[in-house]
JSON list of N, CA and C in Angstrom, two decimals:
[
{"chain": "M", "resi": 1, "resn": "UNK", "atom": "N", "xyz": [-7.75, -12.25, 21.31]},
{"chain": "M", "resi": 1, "resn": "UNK", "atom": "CA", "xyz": [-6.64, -12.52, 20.44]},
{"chain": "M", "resi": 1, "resn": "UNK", "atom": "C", "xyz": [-6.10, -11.18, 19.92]},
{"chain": "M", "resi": 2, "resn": "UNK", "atom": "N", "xyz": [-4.75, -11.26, 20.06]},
{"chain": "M", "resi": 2, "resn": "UNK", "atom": "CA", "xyz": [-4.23, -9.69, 19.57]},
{"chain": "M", "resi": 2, "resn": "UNK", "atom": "C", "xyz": [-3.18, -10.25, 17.94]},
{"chain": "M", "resi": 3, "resn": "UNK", "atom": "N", "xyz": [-4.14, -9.48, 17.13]},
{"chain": "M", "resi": 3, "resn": "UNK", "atom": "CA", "xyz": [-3.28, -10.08, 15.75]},
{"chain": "M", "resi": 3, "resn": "UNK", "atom": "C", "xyz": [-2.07, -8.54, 15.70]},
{"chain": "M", "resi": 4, "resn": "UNK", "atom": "N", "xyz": [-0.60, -9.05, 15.42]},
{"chain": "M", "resi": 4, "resn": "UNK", "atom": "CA", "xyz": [0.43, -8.78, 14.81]},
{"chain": "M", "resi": 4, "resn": "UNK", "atom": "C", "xyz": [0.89, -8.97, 13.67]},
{"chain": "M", "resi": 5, "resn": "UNK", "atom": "N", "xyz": [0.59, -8.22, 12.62]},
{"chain": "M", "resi": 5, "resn": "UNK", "atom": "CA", "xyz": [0.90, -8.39, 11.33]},
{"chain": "M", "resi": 5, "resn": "UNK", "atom": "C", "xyz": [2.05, -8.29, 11.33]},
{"chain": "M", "resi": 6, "resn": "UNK", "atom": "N", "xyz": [2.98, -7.26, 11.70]},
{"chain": "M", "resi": 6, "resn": "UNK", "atom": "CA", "xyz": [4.30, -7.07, 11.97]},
{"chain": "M", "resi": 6, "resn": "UNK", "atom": "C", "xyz": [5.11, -8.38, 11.64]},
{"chain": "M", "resi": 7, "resn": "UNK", "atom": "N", "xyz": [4.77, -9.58, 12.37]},
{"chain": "M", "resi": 7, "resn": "UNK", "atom": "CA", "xyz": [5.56, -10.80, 12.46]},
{"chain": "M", "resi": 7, "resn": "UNK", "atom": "C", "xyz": [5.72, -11.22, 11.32]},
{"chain": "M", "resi": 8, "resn": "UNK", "atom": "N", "xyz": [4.60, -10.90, 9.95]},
{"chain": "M", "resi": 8, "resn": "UNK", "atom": "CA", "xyz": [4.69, -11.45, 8.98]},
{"chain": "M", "resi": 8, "resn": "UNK", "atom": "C", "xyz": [4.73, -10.52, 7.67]},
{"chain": "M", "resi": 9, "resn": "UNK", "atom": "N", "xyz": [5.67, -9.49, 7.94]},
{"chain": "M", "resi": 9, "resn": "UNK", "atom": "CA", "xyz": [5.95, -8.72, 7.22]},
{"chain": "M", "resi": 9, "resn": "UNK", "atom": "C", "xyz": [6.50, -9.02, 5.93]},
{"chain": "M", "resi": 10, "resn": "UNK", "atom": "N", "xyz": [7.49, -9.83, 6.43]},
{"chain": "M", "resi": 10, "resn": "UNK", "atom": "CA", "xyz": [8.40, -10.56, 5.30]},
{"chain": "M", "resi": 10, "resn": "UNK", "atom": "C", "xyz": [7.90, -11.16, 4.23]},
{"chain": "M", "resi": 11, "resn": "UNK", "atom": "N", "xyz": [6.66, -12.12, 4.82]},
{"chain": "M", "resi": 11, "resn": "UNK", "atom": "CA", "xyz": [6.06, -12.44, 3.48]},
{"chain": "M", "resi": 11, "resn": "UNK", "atom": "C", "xyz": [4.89, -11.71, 3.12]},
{"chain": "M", "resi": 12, "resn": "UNK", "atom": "N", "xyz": [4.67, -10.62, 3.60]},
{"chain": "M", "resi": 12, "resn": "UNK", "atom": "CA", "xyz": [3.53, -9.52, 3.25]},
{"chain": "M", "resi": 12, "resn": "UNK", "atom": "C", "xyz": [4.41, -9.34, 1.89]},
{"chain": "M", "resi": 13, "resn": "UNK", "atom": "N", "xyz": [5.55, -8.73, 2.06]},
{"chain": "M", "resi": 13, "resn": "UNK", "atom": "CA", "xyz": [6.17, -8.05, 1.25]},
{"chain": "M", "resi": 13, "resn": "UNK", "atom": "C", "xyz": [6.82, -8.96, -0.01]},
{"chain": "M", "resi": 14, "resn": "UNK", "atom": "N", "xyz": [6.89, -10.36, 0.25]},
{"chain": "M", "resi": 14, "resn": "UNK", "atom": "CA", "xyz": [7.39, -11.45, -0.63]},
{"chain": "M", "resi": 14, "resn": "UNK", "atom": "C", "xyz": [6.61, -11.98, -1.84]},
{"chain": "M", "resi": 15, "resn": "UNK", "atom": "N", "xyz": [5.15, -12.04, -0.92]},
{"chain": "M", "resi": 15, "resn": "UNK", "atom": "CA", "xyz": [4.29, -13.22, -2.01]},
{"chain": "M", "resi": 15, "resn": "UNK", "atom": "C", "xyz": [3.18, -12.35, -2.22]},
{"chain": "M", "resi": 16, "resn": "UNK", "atom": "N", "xyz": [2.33, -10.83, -1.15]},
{"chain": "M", "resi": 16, "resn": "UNK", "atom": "CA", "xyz": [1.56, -10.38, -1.60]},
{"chain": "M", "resi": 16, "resn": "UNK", "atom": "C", "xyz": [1.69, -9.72, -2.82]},
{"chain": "M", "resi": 17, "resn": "UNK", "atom": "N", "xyz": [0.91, -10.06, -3.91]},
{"chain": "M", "resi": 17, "resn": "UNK", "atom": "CA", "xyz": [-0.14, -9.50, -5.11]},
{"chain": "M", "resi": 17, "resn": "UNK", "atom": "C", "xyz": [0.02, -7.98, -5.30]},
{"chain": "M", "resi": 18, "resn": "UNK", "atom": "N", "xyz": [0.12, -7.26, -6.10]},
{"chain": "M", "resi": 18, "resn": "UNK", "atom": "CA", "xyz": [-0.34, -5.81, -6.18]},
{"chain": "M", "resi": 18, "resn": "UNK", "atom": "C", "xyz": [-1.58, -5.81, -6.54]},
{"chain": "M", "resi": 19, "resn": "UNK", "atom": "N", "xyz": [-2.32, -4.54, -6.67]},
{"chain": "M", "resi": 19, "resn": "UNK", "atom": "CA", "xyz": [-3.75, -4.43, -6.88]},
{"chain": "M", "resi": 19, "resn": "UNK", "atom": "C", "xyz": [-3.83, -4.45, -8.28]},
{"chain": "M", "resi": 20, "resn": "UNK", "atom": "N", "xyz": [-4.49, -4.80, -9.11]},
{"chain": "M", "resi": 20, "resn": "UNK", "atom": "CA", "xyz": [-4.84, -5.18, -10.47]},
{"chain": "M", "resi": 20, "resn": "UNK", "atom": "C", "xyz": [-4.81, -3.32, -11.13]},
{"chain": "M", "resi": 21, "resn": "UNK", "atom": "N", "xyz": [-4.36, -2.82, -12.08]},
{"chain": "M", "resi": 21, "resn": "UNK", "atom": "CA", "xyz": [-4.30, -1.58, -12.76]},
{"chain": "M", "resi": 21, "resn": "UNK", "atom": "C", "xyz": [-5.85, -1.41, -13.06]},
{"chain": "M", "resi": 22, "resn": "UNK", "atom": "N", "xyz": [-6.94, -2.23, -13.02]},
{"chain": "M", "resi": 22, "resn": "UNK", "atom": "CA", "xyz": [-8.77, -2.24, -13.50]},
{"chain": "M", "resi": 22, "resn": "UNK", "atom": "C", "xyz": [-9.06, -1.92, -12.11]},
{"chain": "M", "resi": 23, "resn": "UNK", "atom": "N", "xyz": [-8.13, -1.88, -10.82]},
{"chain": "M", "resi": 23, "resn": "UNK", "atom": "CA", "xyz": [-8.76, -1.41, -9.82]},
{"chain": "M", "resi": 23, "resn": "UNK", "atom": "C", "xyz": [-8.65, 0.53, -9.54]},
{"chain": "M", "resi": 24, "resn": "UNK", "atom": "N", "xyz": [-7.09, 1.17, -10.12]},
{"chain": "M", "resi": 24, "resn": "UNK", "atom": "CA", "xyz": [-6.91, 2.00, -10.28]},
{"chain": "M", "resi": 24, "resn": "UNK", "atom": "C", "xyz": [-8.00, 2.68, -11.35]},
{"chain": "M", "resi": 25, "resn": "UNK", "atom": "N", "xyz": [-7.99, 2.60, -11.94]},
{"chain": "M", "resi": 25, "resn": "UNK", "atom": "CA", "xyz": [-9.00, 2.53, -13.41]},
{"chain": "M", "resi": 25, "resn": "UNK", "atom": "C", "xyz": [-10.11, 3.75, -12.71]},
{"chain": "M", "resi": 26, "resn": "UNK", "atom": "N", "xyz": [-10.91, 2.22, -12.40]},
{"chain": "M", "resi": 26, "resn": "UNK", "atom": "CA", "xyz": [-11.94, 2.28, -11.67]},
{"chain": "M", "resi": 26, "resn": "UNK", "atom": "C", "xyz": [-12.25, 3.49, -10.36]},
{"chain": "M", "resi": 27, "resn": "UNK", "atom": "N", "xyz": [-11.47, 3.26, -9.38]},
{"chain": "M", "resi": 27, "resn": "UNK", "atom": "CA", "xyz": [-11.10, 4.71, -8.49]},
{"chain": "M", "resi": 27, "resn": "UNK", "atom": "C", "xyz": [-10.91, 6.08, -9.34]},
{"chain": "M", "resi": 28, "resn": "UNK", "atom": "N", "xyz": [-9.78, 5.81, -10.56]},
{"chain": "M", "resi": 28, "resn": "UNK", "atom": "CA", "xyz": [-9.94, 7.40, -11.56]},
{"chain": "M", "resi": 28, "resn": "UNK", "atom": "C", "xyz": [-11.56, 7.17, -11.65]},
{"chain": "M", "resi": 29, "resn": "UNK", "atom": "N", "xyz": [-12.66, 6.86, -12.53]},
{"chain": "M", "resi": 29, "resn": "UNK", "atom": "CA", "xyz": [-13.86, 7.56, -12.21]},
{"chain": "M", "resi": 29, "resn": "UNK", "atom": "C", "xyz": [-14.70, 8.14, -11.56]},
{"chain": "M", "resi": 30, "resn": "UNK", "atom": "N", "xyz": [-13.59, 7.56, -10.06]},
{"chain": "M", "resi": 30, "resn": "UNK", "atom": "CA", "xyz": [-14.77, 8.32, -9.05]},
{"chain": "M", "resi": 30, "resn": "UNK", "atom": "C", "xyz": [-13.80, 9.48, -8.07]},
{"chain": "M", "resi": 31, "resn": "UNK", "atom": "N", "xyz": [-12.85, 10.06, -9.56]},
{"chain": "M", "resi": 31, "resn": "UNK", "atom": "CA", "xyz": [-11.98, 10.98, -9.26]},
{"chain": "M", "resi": 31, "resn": "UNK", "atom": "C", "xyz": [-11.21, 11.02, -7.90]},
{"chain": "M", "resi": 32, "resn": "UNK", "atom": "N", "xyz": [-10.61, 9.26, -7.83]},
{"chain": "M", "resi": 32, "resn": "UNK", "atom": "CA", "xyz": [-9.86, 9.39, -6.88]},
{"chain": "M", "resi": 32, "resn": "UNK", "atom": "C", "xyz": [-8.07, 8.51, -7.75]},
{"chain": "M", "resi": 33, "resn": "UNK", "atom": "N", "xyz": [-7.21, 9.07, -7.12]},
{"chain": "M", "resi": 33, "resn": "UNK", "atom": "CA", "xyz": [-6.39, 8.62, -7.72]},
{"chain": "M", "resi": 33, "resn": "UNK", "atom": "C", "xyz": [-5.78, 9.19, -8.79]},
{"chain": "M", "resi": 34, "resn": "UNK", "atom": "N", "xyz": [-6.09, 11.01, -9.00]},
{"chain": "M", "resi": 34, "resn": "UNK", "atom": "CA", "xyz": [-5.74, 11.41, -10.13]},
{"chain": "M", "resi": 34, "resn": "UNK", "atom": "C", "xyz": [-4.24, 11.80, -10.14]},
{"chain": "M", "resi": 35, "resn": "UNK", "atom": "N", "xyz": [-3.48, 12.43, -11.00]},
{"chain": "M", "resi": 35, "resn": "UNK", "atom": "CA", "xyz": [-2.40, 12.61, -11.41]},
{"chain": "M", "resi": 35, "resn": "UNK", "atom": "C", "xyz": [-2.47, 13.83, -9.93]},
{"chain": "M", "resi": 36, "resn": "UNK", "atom": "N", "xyz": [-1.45, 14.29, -8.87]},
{"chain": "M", "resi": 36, "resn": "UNK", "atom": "CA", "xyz": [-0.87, 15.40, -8.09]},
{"chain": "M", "resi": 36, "resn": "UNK", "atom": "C", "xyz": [-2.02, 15.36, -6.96]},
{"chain": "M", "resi": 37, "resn": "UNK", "atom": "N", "xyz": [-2.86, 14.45, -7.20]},
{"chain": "M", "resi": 37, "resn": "UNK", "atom": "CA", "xyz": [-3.30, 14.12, -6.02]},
{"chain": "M", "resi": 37, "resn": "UNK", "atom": "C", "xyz": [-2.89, 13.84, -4.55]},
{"chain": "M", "resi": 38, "resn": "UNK", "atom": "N", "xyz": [-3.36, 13.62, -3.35]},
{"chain": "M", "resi": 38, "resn": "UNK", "atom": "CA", "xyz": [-2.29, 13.73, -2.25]},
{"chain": "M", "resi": 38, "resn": "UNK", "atom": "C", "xyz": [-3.45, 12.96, -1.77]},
{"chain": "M", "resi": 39, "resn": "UNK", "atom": "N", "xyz": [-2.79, 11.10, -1.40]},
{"chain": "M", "resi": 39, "resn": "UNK", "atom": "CA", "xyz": [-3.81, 10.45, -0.62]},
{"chain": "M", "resi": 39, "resn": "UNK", "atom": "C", "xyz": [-3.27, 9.72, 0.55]},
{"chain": "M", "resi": 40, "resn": "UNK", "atom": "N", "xyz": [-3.65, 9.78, 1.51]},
{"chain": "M", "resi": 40, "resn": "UNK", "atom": "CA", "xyz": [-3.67, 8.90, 2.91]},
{"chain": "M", "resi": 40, "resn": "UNK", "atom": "C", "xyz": [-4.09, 7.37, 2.36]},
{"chain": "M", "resi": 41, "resn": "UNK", "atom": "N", "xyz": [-2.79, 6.83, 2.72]},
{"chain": "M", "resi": 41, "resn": "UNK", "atom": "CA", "xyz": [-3.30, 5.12, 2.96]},
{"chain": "M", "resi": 41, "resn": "UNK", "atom": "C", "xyz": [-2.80, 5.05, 4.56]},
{"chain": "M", "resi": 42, "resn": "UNK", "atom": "N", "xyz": [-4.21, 4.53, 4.96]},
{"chain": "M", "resi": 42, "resn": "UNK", "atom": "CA", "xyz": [-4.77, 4.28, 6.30]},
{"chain": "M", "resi": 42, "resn": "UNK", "atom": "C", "xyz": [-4.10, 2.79, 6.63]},
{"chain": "M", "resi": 43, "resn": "UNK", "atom": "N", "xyz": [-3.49, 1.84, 7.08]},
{"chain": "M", "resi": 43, "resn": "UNK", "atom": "CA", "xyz": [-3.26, 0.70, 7.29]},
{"chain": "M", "resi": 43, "resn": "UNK", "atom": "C", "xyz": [-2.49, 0.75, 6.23]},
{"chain": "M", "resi": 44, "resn": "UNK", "atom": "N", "xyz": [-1.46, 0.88, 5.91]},
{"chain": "M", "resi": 44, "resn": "UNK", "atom": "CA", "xyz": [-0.79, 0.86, 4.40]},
{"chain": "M", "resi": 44, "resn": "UNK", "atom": "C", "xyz": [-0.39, -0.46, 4.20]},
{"chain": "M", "resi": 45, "resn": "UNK", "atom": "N", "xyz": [0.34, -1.38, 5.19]},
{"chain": "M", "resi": 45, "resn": "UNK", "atom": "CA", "xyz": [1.11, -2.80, 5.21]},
{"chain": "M", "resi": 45, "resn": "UNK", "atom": "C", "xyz": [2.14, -2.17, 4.62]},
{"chain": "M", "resi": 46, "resn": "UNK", "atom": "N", "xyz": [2.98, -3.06, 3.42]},
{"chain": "M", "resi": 46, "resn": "UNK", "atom": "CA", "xyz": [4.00, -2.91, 2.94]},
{"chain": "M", "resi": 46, "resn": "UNK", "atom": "C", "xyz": [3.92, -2.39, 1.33]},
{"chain": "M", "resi": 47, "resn": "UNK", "atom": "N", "xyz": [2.57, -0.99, 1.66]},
{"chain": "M", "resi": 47, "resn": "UNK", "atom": "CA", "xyz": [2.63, -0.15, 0.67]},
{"chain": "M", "resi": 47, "resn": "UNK", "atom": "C", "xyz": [2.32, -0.88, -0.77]},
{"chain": "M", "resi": 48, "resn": "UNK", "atom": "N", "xyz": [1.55, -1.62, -0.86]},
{"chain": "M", "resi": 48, "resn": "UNK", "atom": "CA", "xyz": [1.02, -2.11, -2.30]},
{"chain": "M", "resi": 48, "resn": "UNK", "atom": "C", "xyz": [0.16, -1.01, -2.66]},
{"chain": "M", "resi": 49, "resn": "UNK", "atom": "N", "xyz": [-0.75, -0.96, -2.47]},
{"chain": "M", "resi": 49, "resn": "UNK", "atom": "CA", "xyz": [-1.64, 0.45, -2.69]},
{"chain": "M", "resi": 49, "resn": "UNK", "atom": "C", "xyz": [-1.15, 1.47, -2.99]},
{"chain": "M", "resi": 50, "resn": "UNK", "atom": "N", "xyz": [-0.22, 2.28, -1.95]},
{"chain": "M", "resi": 50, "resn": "UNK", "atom": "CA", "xyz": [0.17, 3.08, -2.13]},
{"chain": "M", "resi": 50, "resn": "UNK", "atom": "C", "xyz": [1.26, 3.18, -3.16]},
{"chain": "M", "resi": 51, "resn": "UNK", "atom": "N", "xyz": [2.46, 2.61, -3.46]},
{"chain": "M", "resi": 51, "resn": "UNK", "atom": "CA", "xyz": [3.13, 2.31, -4.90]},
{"chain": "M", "resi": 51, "resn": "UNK", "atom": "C", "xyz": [2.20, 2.43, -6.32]},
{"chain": "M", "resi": 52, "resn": "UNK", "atom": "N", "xyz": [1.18, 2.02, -5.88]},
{"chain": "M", "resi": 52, "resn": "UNK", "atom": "CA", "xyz": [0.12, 1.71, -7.05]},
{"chain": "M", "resi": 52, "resn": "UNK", "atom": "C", "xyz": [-0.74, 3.26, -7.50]},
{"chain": "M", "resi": 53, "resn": "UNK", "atom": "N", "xyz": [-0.66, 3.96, -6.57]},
{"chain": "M", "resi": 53, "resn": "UNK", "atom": "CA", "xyz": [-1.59, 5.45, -6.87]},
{"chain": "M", "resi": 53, "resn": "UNK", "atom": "C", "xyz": [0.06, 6.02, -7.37]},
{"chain": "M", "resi": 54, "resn": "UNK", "atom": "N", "xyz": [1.19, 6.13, -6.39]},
{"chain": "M", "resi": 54, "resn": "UNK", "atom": "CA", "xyz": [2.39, 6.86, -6.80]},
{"chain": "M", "resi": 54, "resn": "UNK", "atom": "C", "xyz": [2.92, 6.27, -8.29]},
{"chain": "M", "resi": 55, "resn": "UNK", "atom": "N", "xyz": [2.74, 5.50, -8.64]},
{"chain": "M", "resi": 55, "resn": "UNK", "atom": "CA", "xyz": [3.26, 5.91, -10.16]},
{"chain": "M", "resi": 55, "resn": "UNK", "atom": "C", "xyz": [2.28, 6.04, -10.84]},
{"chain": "M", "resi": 56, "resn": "UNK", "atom": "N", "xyz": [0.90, 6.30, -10.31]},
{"chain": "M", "resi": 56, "resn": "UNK", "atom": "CA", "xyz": [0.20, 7.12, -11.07]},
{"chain": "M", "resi": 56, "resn": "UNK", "atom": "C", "xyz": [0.17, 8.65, -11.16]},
{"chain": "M", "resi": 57, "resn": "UNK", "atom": "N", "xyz": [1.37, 9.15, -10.50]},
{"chain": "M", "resi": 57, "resn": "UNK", "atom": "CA", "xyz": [1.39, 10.61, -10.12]},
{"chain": "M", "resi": 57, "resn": "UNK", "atom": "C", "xyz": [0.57, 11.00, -8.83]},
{"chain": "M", "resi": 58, "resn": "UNK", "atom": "N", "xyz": [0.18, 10.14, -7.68]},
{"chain": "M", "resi": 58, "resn": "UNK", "atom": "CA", "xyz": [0.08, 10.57, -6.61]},
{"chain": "M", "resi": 58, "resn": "UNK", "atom": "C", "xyz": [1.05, 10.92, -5.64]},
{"chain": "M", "resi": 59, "resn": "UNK", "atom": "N", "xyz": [0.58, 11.50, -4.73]},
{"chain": "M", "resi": 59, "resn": "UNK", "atom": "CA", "xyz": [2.05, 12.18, -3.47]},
{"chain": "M", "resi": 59, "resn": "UNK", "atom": "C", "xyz": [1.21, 11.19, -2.43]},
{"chain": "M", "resi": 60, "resn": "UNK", "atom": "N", "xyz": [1.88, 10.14, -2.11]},
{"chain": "M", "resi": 60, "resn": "UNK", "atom": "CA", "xyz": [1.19, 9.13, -1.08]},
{"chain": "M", "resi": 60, "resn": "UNK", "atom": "C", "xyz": [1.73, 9.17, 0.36]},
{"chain": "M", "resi": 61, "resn": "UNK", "atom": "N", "xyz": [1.09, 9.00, 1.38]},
{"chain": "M", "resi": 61, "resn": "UNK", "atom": "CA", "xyz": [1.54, 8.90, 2.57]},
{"chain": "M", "resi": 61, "resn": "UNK", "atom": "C", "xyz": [0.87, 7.87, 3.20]},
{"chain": "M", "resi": 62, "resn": "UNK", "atom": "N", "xyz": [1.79, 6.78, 3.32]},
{"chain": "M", "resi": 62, "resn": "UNK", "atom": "CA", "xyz": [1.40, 5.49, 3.93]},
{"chain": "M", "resi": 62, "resn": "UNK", "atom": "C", "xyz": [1.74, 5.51, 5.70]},
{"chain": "M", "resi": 63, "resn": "UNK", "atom": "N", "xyz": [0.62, 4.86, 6.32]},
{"chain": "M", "resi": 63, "resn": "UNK", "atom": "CA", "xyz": [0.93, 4.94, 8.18]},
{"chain": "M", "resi": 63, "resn": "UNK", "atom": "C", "xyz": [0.48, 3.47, 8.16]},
{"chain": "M", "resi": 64, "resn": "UNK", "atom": "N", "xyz": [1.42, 2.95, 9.57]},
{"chain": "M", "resi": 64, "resn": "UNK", "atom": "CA", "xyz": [0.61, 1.22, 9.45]},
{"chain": "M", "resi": 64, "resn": "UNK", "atom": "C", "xyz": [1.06, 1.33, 11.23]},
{"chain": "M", "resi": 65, "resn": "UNK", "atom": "N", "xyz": [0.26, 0.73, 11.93]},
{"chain": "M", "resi": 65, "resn": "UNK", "atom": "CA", "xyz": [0.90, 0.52, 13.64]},
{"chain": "M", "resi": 65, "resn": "UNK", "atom": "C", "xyz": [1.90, -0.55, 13.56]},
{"chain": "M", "resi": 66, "resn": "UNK", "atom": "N", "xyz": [1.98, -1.21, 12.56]},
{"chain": "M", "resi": 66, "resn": "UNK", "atom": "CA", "xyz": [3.42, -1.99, 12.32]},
{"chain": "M", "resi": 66, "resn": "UNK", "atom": "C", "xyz": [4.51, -1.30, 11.94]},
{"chain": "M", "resi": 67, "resn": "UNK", "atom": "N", "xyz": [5.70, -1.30, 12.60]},
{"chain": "M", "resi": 67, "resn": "UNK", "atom": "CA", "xyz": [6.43, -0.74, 12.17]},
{"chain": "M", "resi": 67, "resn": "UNK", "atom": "C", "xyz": [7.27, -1.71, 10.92]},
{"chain": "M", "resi": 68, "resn": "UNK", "atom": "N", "xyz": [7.34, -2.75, 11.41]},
{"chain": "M", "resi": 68, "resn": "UNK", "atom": "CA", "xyz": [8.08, -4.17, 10.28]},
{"chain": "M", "resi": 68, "resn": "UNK", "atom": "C", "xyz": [7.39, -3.80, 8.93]},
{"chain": "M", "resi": 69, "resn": "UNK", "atom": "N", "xyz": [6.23, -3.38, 8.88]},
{"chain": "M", "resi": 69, "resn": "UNK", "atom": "CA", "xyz": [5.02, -3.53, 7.45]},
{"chain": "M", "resi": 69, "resn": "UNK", "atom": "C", "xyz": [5.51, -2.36, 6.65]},
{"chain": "M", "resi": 70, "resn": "UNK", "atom": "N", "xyz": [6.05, -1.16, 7.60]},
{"chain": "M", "resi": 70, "resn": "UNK", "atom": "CA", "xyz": [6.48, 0.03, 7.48]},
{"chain": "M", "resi": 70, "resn": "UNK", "atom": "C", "xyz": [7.89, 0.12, 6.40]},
{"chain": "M", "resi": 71, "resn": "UNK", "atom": "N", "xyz": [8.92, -0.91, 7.62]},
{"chain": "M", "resi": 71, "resn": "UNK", "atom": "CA", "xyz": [10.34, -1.00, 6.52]},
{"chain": "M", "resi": 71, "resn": "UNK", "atom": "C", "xyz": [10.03, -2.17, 5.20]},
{"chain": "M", "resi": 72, "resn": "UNK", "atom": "N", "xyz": [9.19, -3.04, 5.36]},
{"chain": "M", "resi": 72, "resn": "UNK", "atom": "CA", "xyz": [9.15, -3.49, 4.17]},
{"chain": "M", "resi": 72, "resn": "UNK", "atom": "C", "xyz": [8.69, -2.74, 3.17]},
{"chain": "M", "resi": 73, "resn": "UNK", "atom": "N", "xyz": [7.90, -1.92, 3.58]},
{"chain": "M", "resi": 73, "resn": "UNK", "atom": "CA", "xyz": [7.41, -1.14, 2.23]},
{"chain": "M", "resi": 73, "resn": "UNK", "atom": "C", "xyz": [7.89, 0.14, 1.91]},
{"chain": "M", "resi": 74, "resn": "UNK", "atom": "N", "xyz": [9.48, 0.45, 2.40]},
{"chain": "M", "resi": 74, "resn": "UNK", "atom": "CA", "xyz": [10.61, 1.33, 2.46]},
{"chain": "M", "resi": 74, "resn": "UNK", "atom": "C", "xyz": [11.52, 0.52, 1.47]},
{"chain": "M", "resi": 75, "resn": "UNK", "atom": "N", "xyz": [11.57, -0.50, 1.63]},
{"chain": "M", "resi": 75, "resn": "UNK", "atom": "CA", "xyz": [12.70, -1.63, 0.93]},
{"chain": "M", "resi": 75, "resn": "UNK", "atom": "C", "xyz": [12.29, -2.03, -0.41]},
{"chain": "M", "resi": 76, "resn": "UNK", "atom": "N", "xyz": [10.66, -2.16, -0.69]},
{"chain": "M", "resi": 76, "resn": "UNK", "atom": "CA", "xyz": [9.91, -2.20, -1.82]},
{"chain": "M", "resi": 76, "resn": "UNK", "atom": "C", "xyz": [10.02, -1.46, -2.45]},
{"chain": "M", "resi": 77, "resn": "UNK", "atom": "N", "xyz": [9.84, -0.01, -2.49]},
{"chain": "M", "resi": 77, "resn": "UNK", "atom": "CA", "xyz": [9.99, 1.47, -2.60]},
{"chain": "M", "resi": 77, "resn": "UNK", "atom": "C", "xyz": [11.31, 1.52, -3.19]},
{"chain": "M", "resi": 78, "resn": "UNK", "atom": "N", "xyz": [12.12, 0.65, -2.91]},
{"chain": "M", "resi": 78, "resn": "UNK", "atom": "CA", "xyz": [13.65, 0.83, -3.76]},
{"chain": "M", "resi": 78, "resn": "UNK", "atom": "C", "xyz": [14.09, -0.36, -4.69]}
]
């Protein structure tokens, strides 16, 4: 079975959740996530994570092999 997230970008980007701010929190103690930090999100989807470190003052760079997961989380971003 070959899964394509791609196809379901739309509602990646519609109905998925952001990560709870007690999850950020939590990563600051283990000195990740700090203010001018510079982090790789690996599988990004449509950039929940990554939105979530950047207005914490991270410089984020999100990669996903979807490209659909990619513009949704370009469109989120604005």
């Amino acid at each position: 079975m070959q899964v394509d997230f791609g196809r379901t970008s739309e509602d990646y980007a519609r109905f998925r959740a952001g990560f709870p701010d007690s999850l950020f929190d939590r990563l600051v103690g283990y000195n990740v996530g700090l203010p001018g930090q510079r982090i790789l999100d690996l599988g990004s989807g449509t950039g929940t994570l990554a939105r979530g470190f950047a207005r914490r003052g991270c410089t984020v760079t999100g990669i996903d092999v979807a490209a659909e997961q990619l513009e949704q989380a370009r469109a989120l971003d604005q």
